Amino acid sequence: MSSAEAAARKKLNFEKATNFMRQFRDPETRDLKKLSANQFMDVWSHYDKDGNGYIEGTELDGFLKEFVSSANASDVSPEAVSDAVLAELKACFLEAYDDNQDGKIDIRELAQLLPMEENFLLLFRFDNPLESSVEFMKIWREYDTDGSGFIEADELKNFLRDLLREAKKINDVSEDKLIEYTDTMLQVFDANKDGRLQLSEMAKLLPVRENFLCRQIFKEGMNSGATKLTKEDIERVFALYDRDNNGSIENEELRGFLKDLLELVKKDYDAVDLQEFEETILRGCDYNQDGKISKKELTMILLALSKTSIEEESS
């Protein structure tokens, strides 16, 4: 290595140490350069220091300071950003990018801020969330080809390949690039780092438009007392899950409903949790033991859920 190359590398390492975001800006225009999947993962890992899946608190402060100061042509220290400027910056930033308004940034929200390879960005499905958890469970069954209860790396790669094919981009992505995307998505969404995606991890990669059971107007109706749970509420929920309109919630419809129910009480869950939950619910509410949920049985489940909500609020 020549002395000039060594000096350039030393300068880059110094800049990375002082301001991690500076290396991703064009030295002339100071605009952010388009990030590869690996570079995006580097940024995420650098700022999500505790690995909890969010950039928050002091992590978010550090990111914002470096993001702003890196835009200066001179090597301005991130500490030059005053507390007053940081507070104003954070408020504007969260308003623009914190979609769920939880005061922190998750991986999807960061992906909307940073310029990335178009094909990699497509995999986050910002403009195309699933309509319901029923659709999610159908996709889960399709890609969990070995029925293991997990989406392994090769199954995830097949899923991402089909997403790109659907977007008519598959011819733009080499096999090596697809492997890179798969590895990156695993790093991002495999929270317990077991090298595969469980149900709750895949649910973050493939979001549903909303969990209907979390809808505020619906929760308010239930939390006002069981007598406030109207026939219209029941009809609305039943129609959401009875996708084939055959008068019962069954198979992927049932598992989609149970997934939404499970998410109300459990953040991390896998296929075994869902199976055990299904057995418990059916044991208590499937009165004719046909393995399906009728409208009457759904009513009993929602009344029980309503009663639980009321008891929790009064305790």
mmCIF file of C-alpha atoms in Angstrom:
data_model
loop_
_atom_site.group_PDB
_atom_site.id
_atom_site.type_symbol
_atom_site.label_atom_id
_atom_site.label_comp_id
_atom_site.label_asym_id
_atom_site.label_seq_id
_atom_site.Cartn_x
_atom_site.Cartn_y
_atom_site.Cartn_z
ATOM 1 C CA MET A 1 0.000 0.000 0.000
ATOM 2 C CA SER A 2 1.377 3.416 -0.995
ATOM 3 C CA SER A 3 1.810 6.181 1.553
ATOM 4 C CA ALA A 4 -0.990 8.144 -0.167
ATOM 5 C CA GLU A 5 -3.393 5.186 0.131
ATOM 6 C CA ALA A 6 -2.415 4.680 3.747
ATOM 7 C CA ALA A 7 -3.046 8.357 4.485
ATOM 8 C CA ALA A 8 -6.436 8.231 2.740
ATOM 9 C CA ARG A 9 -7.472 5.137 4.703
ATOM 10 C CA LYS A 10 -6.277 6.703 7.948
ATOM 11 C CA LYS A 11 -8.321 9.833 7.152
ATOM 12 C CA LEU A 12 -11.413 7.712 6.398
ATOM 13 C CA ASN A 13 -11.011 5.758 9.638
ATOM 14 C CA PHE A 14 -10.625 9.017 11.547
ATOM 15 C CA GLU A 15 -13.773 10.423 9.971
ATOM 16 C CA LYS A 16 -15.657 7.215 10.754
ATOM 17 C CA ALA A 17 -14.521 7.473 14.353
ATOM 18 C CA THR A 18 -15.537 11.112 14.726
ATOM 19 C CA ASN A 19 -18.694 11.105 12.628
ATOM 20 C CA PHE A 20 -19.986 7.823 11.275
ATOM 21 C CA MET A 21 -22.372 9.446 8.774
ATOM 22 C CA ARG A 22 -19.658 11.542 7.059
ATOM 23 C CA GLN A 23 -18.393 8.564 5.020
ATOM 24 C CA PHE A 24 -21.824 8.249 3.353
ATOM 25 C CA ARG A 25 -21.894 11.810 1.997
ATOM 26 C CA ASP A 26 -20.584 12.988 -1.355
ATOM 27 C CA PRO A 27 -17.409 15.012 -0.616
ATOM 28 C CA GLU A 28 -18.386 17.682 -3.146
ATOM 29 C CA THR A 29 -22.163 18.127 -2.806
ATOM 30 C CA ARG A 30 -22.466 16.812 0.805
ATOM 31 C CA ASP A 31 -25.579 14.902 -0.309
ATOM 32 C CA LEU A 32 -26.056 11.415 1.077
ATOM 33 C CA LYS A 33 -24.872 8.731 -1.312
ATOM 34 C CA LYS A 34 -27.127 5.808 -2.167
ATOM 35 C CA LEU A 35 -26.518 3.087 0.422
ATOM 36 C CA SER A 36 -26.145 -0.595 -0.377
ATOM 37 C CA ALA A 37 -27.965 -3.151 1.782
ATOM 38 C CA ASN A 38 -24.753 -3.816 3.726
ATOM 39 C CA GLN A 39 -24.062 -0.100 4.276
ATOM 40 C CA PHE A 40 -27.609 0.441 5.506
ATOM 41 C CA MET A 41 -27.093 -2.402 7.986
ATOM 42 C CA ASP A 42 -23.822 -0.801 9.106
ATOM 43 C CA VAL A 43 -25.641 2.465 9.867
ATOM 44 C CA TRP A 44 -28.421 0.668 11.723
ATOM 45 C CA SER A 45 -26.040 -1.448 13.805
ATOM 46 C CA HIS A 46 -23.853 1.552 14.627
ATOM 47 C CA TYR A 47 -26.666 3.621 16.120
ATOM 48 C CA ASP A 48 -28.848 0.872 17.607
ATOM 49 C CA LYS A 49 -26.137 0.303 20.168
ATOM 50 C CA ASP A 50 -28.182 -1.827 22.567
ATOM 51 C CA GLY A 51 -29.579 -3.953 19.727
ATOM 52 C CA ASN A 52 -33.196 -3.594 20.871
ATOM 53 C CA GLY A 53 -34.541 -2.797 17.398
ATOM 54 C CA TYR A 54 -34.919 0.962 17.918
ATOM 55 C CA ILE A 55 -32.794 4.097 17.707
ATOM 56 C CA GLU A 56 -33.993 6.000 20.767
ATOM 57 C CA GLY A 57 -32.914 8.267 23.622
ATOM 58 C CA THR A 58 -29.199 9.033 23.525
ATOM 59 C CA GLU A 59 -28.839 6.822 20.421
ATOM 60 C CA LEU A 60 -31.262 9.067 18.530
ATOM 61 C CA ASP A 61 -29.520 12.194 19.837
ATOM 62 C CA GLY A 62 -26.179 10.875 18.590
ATOM 63 C CA PHE A 63 -27.588 9.926 15.187
ATOM 64 C CA LEU A 64 -29.237 13.331 14.661
ATOM 65 C CA LYS A 65 -26.123 15.255 15.702
ATOM 66 C CA GLU A 66 -23.913 13.274 13.320
ATOM 67 C CA PHE A 67 -26.509 13.308 10.532
ATOM 68 C CA VAL A 68 -26.699 17.116 10.601
ATOM 69 C CA SER A 69 -23.020 17.927 11.240
ATOM 70 C CA SER A 70 -21.875 15.510 8.518
ATOM 71 C CA ALA A 71 -23.556 17.767 5.939
ATOM 72 C CA ASN A 72 -20.959 20.488 6.604
ATOM 73 C CA ALA A 73 -17.989 20.632 4.262
ATOM 74 C CA SER A 74 -15.647 21.209 7.197
ATOM 75 C CA ASP A 75 -15.237 18.509 9.830
ATOM 76 C CA VAL A 76 -17.634 20.031 12.349
ATOM 77 C CA SER A 77 -17.909 18.095 15.586
ATOM 78 C CA PRO A 78 -21.349 16.586 16.320
ATOM 79 C CA GLU A 79 -21.078 18.263 19.725
ATOM 80 C CA ALA A 80 -21.339 21.634 17.965
ATOM 81 C CA VAL A 81 -25.097 20.987 17.682
ATOM 82 C CA SER A 82 -26.580 22.790 20.687
ATOM 83 C CA ASP A 83 -29.228 21.273 22.958
ATOM 84 C CA ALA A 84 -31.786 23.807 21.718
ATOM 85 C CA VAL A 85 -31.083 22.983 18.070
ATOM 86 C CA LEU A 86 -31.141 19.259 18.872
ATOM 87 C CA ALA A 87 -34.532 19.527 20.587
ATOM 88 C CA GLU A 88 -36.010 21.377 17.611
ATOM 89 C CA LEU A 89 -34.368 18.985 15.169
ATOM 90 C CA LYS A 90 -35.669 15.930 17.028
ATOM 91 C CA ALA A 91 -39.222 17.307 17.073
ATOM 92 C CA CYS A 92 -39.160 17.954 13.302
ATOM 93 C CA PHE A 93 -37.489 14.633 12.579
ATOM 94 C CA LEU A 94 -39.959 12.568 14.613
ATOM 95 C CA GLU A 95 -42.894 14.407 13.064
ATOM 96 C CA ALA A 96 -41.623 13.558 9.592
ATOM 97 C CA TYR A 97 -40.401 9.981 10.060
ATOM 98 C CA ASP A 98 -41.837 8.530 13.287
ATOM 99 C CA ASP A 99 -44.897 7.023 11.604
ATOM 100 C CA ASN A 100 -46.264 5.263 14.682
ATOM 101 C CA GLN A 101 -45.452 8.242 16.946
ATOM 102 C CA ASP A 102 -43.691 6.210 19.640
ATOM 103 C CA GLY A 103 -40.830 8.697 20.014
ATOM 104 C CA LYS A 104 -38.213 6.349 18.570
ATOM 105 C CA ILE A 105 -37.052 5.192 15.141
ATOM 106 C CA ASP A 106 -37.416 1.627 13.938
ATOM 107 C CA ILE A 107 -35.718 0.080 10.926
ATOM 108 C CA ARG A 108 -38.550 0.896 8.504
ATOM 109 C CA GLU A 109 -38.633 4.532 9.553
ATOM 110 C CA LEU A 110 -34.867 4.837 9.065
ATOM 111 C CA ALA A 111 -35.208 3.243 5.629
ATOM 112 C CA GLN A 112 -37.509 6.089 4.589
ATOM 113 C CA LEU A 113 -34.880 8.663 5.554
ATOM 114 C CA LEU A 114 -31.724 7.218 4.013
ATOM 115 C CA PRO A 115 -31.323 6.883 0.227
ATOM 116 C CA MET A 116 -30.920 3.199 -0.615
ATOM 117 C CA GLU A 117 -30.723 0.868 -3.581
ATOM 118 C CA GLU A 118 -34.173 0.970 -5.139
ATOM 119 C CA ASN A 119 -34.504 -2.815 -5.282
ATOM 120 C CA PHE A 120 -33.578 -3.242 -1.619
ATOM 121 C CA LEU A 121 -36.011 -0.494 -0.613
ATOM 122 C CA LEU A 122 -38.795 -2.361 -2.424
ATOM 123 C CA LEU A 123 -38.474 -5.220 0.073
ATOM 124 C CA PHE A 124 -39.760 -3.002 2.887
ATOM 125 C CA ARG A 125 -43.173 -2.770 1.158
ATOM 126 C CA PHE A 126 -43.907 0.772 2.419
ATOM 127 C CA ASP A 127 -46.734 1.377 -0.028
ATOM 128 C CA ASN A 128 -48.154 -2.130 0.014
ATOM 129 C CA PRO A 129 -48.927 -3.487 3.484
ATOM 130 C CA LEU A 130 -51.073 -6.602 3.737
ATOM 131 C CA GLU A 131 -54.794 -6.082 4.204
ATOM 132 C CA SER A 132 -55.086 -8.479 7.145
ATOM 133 C CA SER A 133 -53.364 -11.178 9.181
ATOM 134 C CA VAL A 134 -55.356 -13.748 7.201
ATOM 135 C CA GLU A 135 -53.307 -12.791 4.138
ATOM 136 C CA PHE A 136 -50.152 -12.921 6.274
ATOM 137 C CA MET A 137 -50.887 -16.490 7.434
ATOM 138 C CA LYS A 138 -51.490 -17.623 3.851
ATOM 139 C CA ILE A 139 -48.074 -16.258 2.862
ATOM 140 C CA TRP A 140 -46.489 -17.856 5.931
ATOM 141 C CA ARG A 141 -47.888 -21.272 4.967
ATOM 142 C CA GLU A 142 -46.714 -20.830 1.359
ATOM 143 C CA TYR A 143 -43.091 -20.044 2.232
ATOM 144 C CA ASP A 144 -42.613 -22.255 5.311
ATOM 145 C CA THR A 145 -42.215 -25.068 2.815
ATOM 146 C CA ASP A 146 -40.799 -27.624 5.258
ATOM 147 C CA GLY A 147 -43.495 -26.890 7.854
ATOM 148 C CA SER A 148 -40.862 -26.243 10.536
ATOM 149 C CA GLY A 149 -42.712 -23.260 12.004
ATOM 150 C CA PHE A 150 -39.886 -20.932 10.930
ATOM 151 C CA ILE A 151 -38.824 -19.123 7.744
ATOM 152 C CA GLU A 152 -35.223 -20.232 7.184
ATOM 153 C CA ALA A 153 -32.681 -18.397 5.019
ATOM 154 C CA ASP A 154 -33.452 -20.318 1.805
ATOM 155 C CA GLU A 155 -37.204 -19.837 2.308
ATOM 156 C CA LEU A 156 -36.683 -16.129 2.973
ATOM 157 C CA LYS A 157 -34.610 -15.850 -0.198
ATOM 158 C CA ASN A 158 -37.458 -17.428 -2.189
ATOM 159 C CA PHE A 159 -39.897 -14.958 -0.633
ATOM 160 C CA LEU A 160 -37.694 -11.948 -1.486
ATOM 161 C CA ARG A 161 -37.152 -13.275 -5.021
ATOM 162 C CA ASP A 162 -40.924 -13.466 -5.523
ATOM 163 C CA LEU A 163 -41.365 -9.917 -4.152
ATOM 164 C CA LEU A 164 -38.844 -8.621 -6.703
ATOM 165 C CA ARG A 165 -40.463 -10.671 -9.465
ATOM 166 C CA GLU A 166 -43.843 -9.190 -8.544
ATOM 167 C CA ALA A 167 -42.299 -5.708 -8.836
ATOM 168 C CA LYS A 168 -40.767 -6.709 -12.207
ATOM 169 C CA LYS A 169 -37.271 -6.125 -10.799
ATOM 170 C CA ILE A 170 -35.954 -9.678 -10.538
ATOM 171 C CA ASN A 171 -33.887 -9.357 -13.740
ATOM 172 C CA ASP A 172 -32.053 -6.384 -12.174
ATOM 173 C CA VAL A 173 -30.897 -8.417 -9.165
ATOM 174 C CA SER A 174 -28.096 -10.987 -9.388
ATOM 175 C CA GLU A 175 -28.069 -14.140 -7.260
ATOM 176 C CA ASP A 176 -25.213 -12.696 -5.171
ATOM 177 C CA LYS A 177 -27.193 -9.502 -4.597
ATOM 178 C CA LEU A 178 -30.256 -11.538 -3.608
ATOM 179 C CA ILE A 179 -28.125 -13.423 -1.072
ATOM 180 C CA GLU A 180 -26.880 -10.081 0.272
ATOM 181 C CA TYR A 181 -30.482 -8.853 0.620
ATOM 182 C CA THR A 182 -31.464 -12.083 2.385
ATOM 183 C CA ASP A 183 -28.555 -11.872 4.826
ATOM 184 C CA THR A 184 -29.331 -8.216 5.534
ATOM 185 C CA MET A 185 -33.041 -8.859 6.132
ATOM 186 C CA LEU A 186 -32.138 -11.688 8.501
ATOM 187 C CA GLN A 187 -29.774 -9.401 10.416
ATOM 188 C CA VAL A 188 -32.484 -6.751 10.627
ATOM 189 C CA PHE A 189 -35.512 -8.849 11.579
ATOM 190 C CA ASP A 190 -34.047 -11.917 13.319
ATOM 191 C CA ALA A 191 -34.327 -10.408 16.807
ATOM 192 C CA ASN A 192 -33.255 -13.524 18.748
ATOM 193 C CA LYS A 193 -30.370 -14.197 16.320
ATOM 194 C CA ASP A 194 -31.148 -17.880 15.720
ATOM 195 C CA GLY A 195 -30.605 -17.537 11.953
ATOM 196 C CA ARG A 196 -34.294 -17.834 11.005
ATOM 197 C CA LEU A 197 -37.535 -15.880 11.334
ATOM 198 C CA GLN A 198 -40.256 -16.841 13.769
ATOM 199 C CA LEU A 199 -43.831 -15.628 13.345
ATOM 200 C CA SER A 200 -43.469 -12.337 15.241
ATOM 201 C CA GLU A 201 -40.212 -11.518 13.387
ATOM 202 C CA MET A 202 -41.745 -12.225 9.970
ATOM 203 C CA ALA A 203 -44.716 -10.060 10.991
ATOM 204 C CA LYS A 204 -42.344 -7.089 11.308
ATOM 205 C CA LEU A 205 -40.855 -7.756 7.865
ATOM 206 C CA LEU A 206 -44.307 -8.201 6.315
ATOM 207 C CA PRO A 207 -46.597 -5.718 8.084
ATOM 208 C CA VAL A 208 -50.371 -5.795 8.090
ATOM 209 C CA ARG A 209 -52.185 -2.505 7.466
ATOM 210 C CA GLU A 210 -53.618 -2.671 10.986
ATOM 211 C CA ASN A 211 -54.561 -5.104 13.725
ATOM 212 C CA PHE A 212 -58.301 -4.494 13.699
ATOM 213 C CA LEU A 213 -58.615 -5.601 17.323
ATOM 214 C CA CYS A 214 -56.361 -2.667 18.314
ATOM 215 C CA ARG A 215 -58.542 -0.104 16.567
ATOM 216 C CA GLN A 216 -59.304 2.636 19.091
ATOM 217 C CA ILE A 217 -62.993 2.999 18.322
ATOM 218 C CA PHE A 218 -63.419 -0.749 18.683
ATOM 219 C CA LYS A 219 -61.448 -0.883 21.947
ATOM 220 C CA GLU A 220 -63.464 2.011 23.349
ATOM 221 C CA GLY A 221 -66.650 0.182 22.485
ATOM 222 C CA MET A 222 -65.466 -2.898 24.332
ATOM 223 C CA ASN A 223 -63.922 -1.078 27.263
ATOM 224 C CA SER A 224 -67.152 0.748 27.980
ATOM 225 C CA GLY A 225 -68.644 -2.534 29.126
ATOM 226 C CA ALA A 226 -69.861 -5.767 27.571
ATOM 227 C CA THR A 227 -73.283 -4.264 26.895
ATOM 228 C CA LYS A 228 -71.607 -1.728 24.596
ATOM 229 C CA LEU A 229 -70.267 -4.435 22.292
ATOM 230 C CA THR A 230 -72.721 -3.930 19.443
ATOM 231 C CA LYS A 231 -73.939 -6.281 16.778
ATOM 232 C CA GLU A 232 -72.168 -4.038 14.251
ATOM 233 C CA ASP A 233 -68.846 -4.587 16.076
ATOM 234 C CA ILE A 234 -69.299 -8.347 15.824
ATOM 235 C CA GLU A 235 -70.307 -8.178 12.154
ATOM 236 C CA ARG A 236 -67.296 -6.011 11.333
ATOM 237 C CA VAL A 237 -64.799 -8.354 12.993
ATOM 238 C CA PHE A 238 -66.412 -11.473 11.564
ATOM 239 C CA ALA A 239 -66.377 -10.062 8.023
ATOM 240 C CA LEU A 240 -62.708 -9.123 8.354
ATOM 241 C CA TYR A 241 -61.650 -12.702 9.091
ATOM 242 C CA ASP A 242 -64.269 -14.722 7.184
ATOM 243 C CA ARG A 243 -62.580 -13.903 3.898
ATOM 244 C CA ASP A 244 -64.388 -16.551 1.834
ATOM 245 C CA ASN A 245 -67.806 -15.606 3.291
ATOM 246 C CA ASN A 246 -68.693 -19.205 4.112
ATOM 247 C CA GLY A 247 -70.082 -18.357 7.560
ATOM 248 C CA SER A 248 -67.151 -19.562 9.660
ATOM 249 C CA ILE A 249 -63.593 -18.538 10.546
ATOM 250 C CA GLU A 250 -61.296 -21.474 9.785
ATOM 251 C CA ASN A 251 -57.795 -22.496 8.698
ATOM 252 C CA GLU A 252 -55.686 -19.400 7.788
ATOM 253 C CA GLU A 253 -58.648 -17.167 8.662
ATOM 254 C CA LEU A 254 -58.670 -18.603 12.176
ATOM 255 C CA ARG A 255 -54.888 -18.348 12.539
ATOM 256 C CA GLY A 256 -54.957 -14.756 11.308
ATOM 257 C CA PHE A 257 -57.569 -13.896 13.935
ATOM 258 C CA LEU A 258 -55.588 -15.715 16.639
ATOM 259 C CA LYS A 259 -52.365 -13.958 15.553
ATOM 260 C CA ASP A 260 -54.078 -10.587 16.050
ATOM 261 C CA LEU A 261 -55.424 -11.715 19.427
ATOM 262 C CA LEU A 262 -52.017 -13.031 20.481
ATOM 263 C CA GLU A 263 -50.332 -9.730 19.588
ATOM 264 C CA LEU A 264 -52.503 -7.982 22.175
ATOM 265 C CA VAL A 265 -50.763 -9.905 24.969
ATOM 266 C CA LYS A 266 -47.438 -11.154 23.587
ATOM 267 C CA LYS A 267 -44.728 -9.224 21.736
ATOM 268 C CA ASP A 268 -42.562 -12.192 20.705
ATOM 269 C CA TYR A 269 -44.290 -15.367 19.574
ATOM 270 C CA ASP A 270 -43.657 -18.323 17.300
ATOM 271 C CA ALA A 271 -45.691 -21.047 15.575
ATOM 272 C CA VAL A 272 -45.766 -23.172 18.750
ATOM 273 C CA ASP A 273 -47.233 -20.251 20.717
ATOM 274 C CA LEU A 274 -49.895 -19.796 18.037
ATOM 275 C CA GLN A 275 -50.717 -23.526 18.012
ATOM 276 C CA GLU A 276 -51.054 -23.654 21.805
ATOM 277 C CA PHE A 277 -53.177 -20.499 21.742
ATOM 278 C CA GLU A 278 -55.420 -22.027 19.067
ATOM 279 C CA GLU A 279 -55.924 -25.164 21.172
ATOM 280 C CA THR A 280 -56.766 -23.066 24.250
ATOM 281 C CA ILE A 281 -59.254 -20.831 22.423
ATOM 282 C CA LEU A 282 -60.967 -23.749 20.667
ATOM 283 C CA ARG A 283 -61.150 -25.726 23.893
ATOM 284 C CA GLY A 284 -62.958 -22.854 25.579
ATOM 285 C CA CYS A 285 -65.111 -21.474 22.763
ATOM 286 C CA ASP A 286 -65.550 -24.054 19.981
ATOM 287 C CA TYR A 287 -68.734 -25.496 21.447
ATOM 288 C CA ASN A 288 -69.545 -27.833 18.552
ATOM 289 C CA GLN A 289 -65.871 -28.882 18.281
ATOM 290 C CA ASP A 290 -65.656 -28.477 14.513
ATOM 291 C CA GLY A 291 -62.303 -26.626 14.633
ATOM 292 C CA LYS A 292 -63.930 -23.449 13.313
ATOM 293 C CA ILE A 293 -65.263 -20.250 14.872
ATOM 294 C CA SER A 294 -68.876 -19.328 14.176
ATOM 295 C CA LYS A 295 -70.318 -15.853 14.644
ATOM 296 C CA LYS A 296 -71.833 -16.926 17.979
ATOM 297 C CA GLU A 297 -68.499 -18.335 19.172
ATOM 298 C CA LEU A 298 -66.683 -15.181 18.050
ATOM 299 C CA THR A 299 -69.151 -13.144 20.096
ATOM 300 C CA MET A 300 -68.232 -15.145 23.210
ATOM 301 C CA ILE A 301 -64.496 -14.605 22.592
ATOM 302 C CA LEU A 302 -64.921 -10.840 22.134
ATOM 303 C CA LEU A 303 -67.157 -10.582 25.219
ATOM 304 C CA ALA A 304 -64.470 -12.379 27.236
ATOM 305 C CA LEU A 305 -61.817 -10.025 25.808
ATOM 306 C CA SER A 306 -64.015 -7.050 26.709
ATOM 307 C CA LYS A 307 -64.459 -8.319 30.270
ATOM 308 C CA THR A 308 -60.687 -8.725 30.646
ATOM 309 C CA SER A 309 -60.095 -5.159 29.405
ATOM 310 C CA ILE A 310 -62.591 -3.758 31.905
ATOM 311 C CA GLU A 311 -61.087 -5.695 34.820
ATOM 312 C CA GLU A 312 -57.558 -4.528 33.903
ATOM 313 C CA GLU A 313 -58.708 -0.875 33.778
ATOM 314 C CA SER A 314 -60.458 -1.075 37.174
ATOM 315 C CA SER A 315 -57.565 -2.865 38.962
#
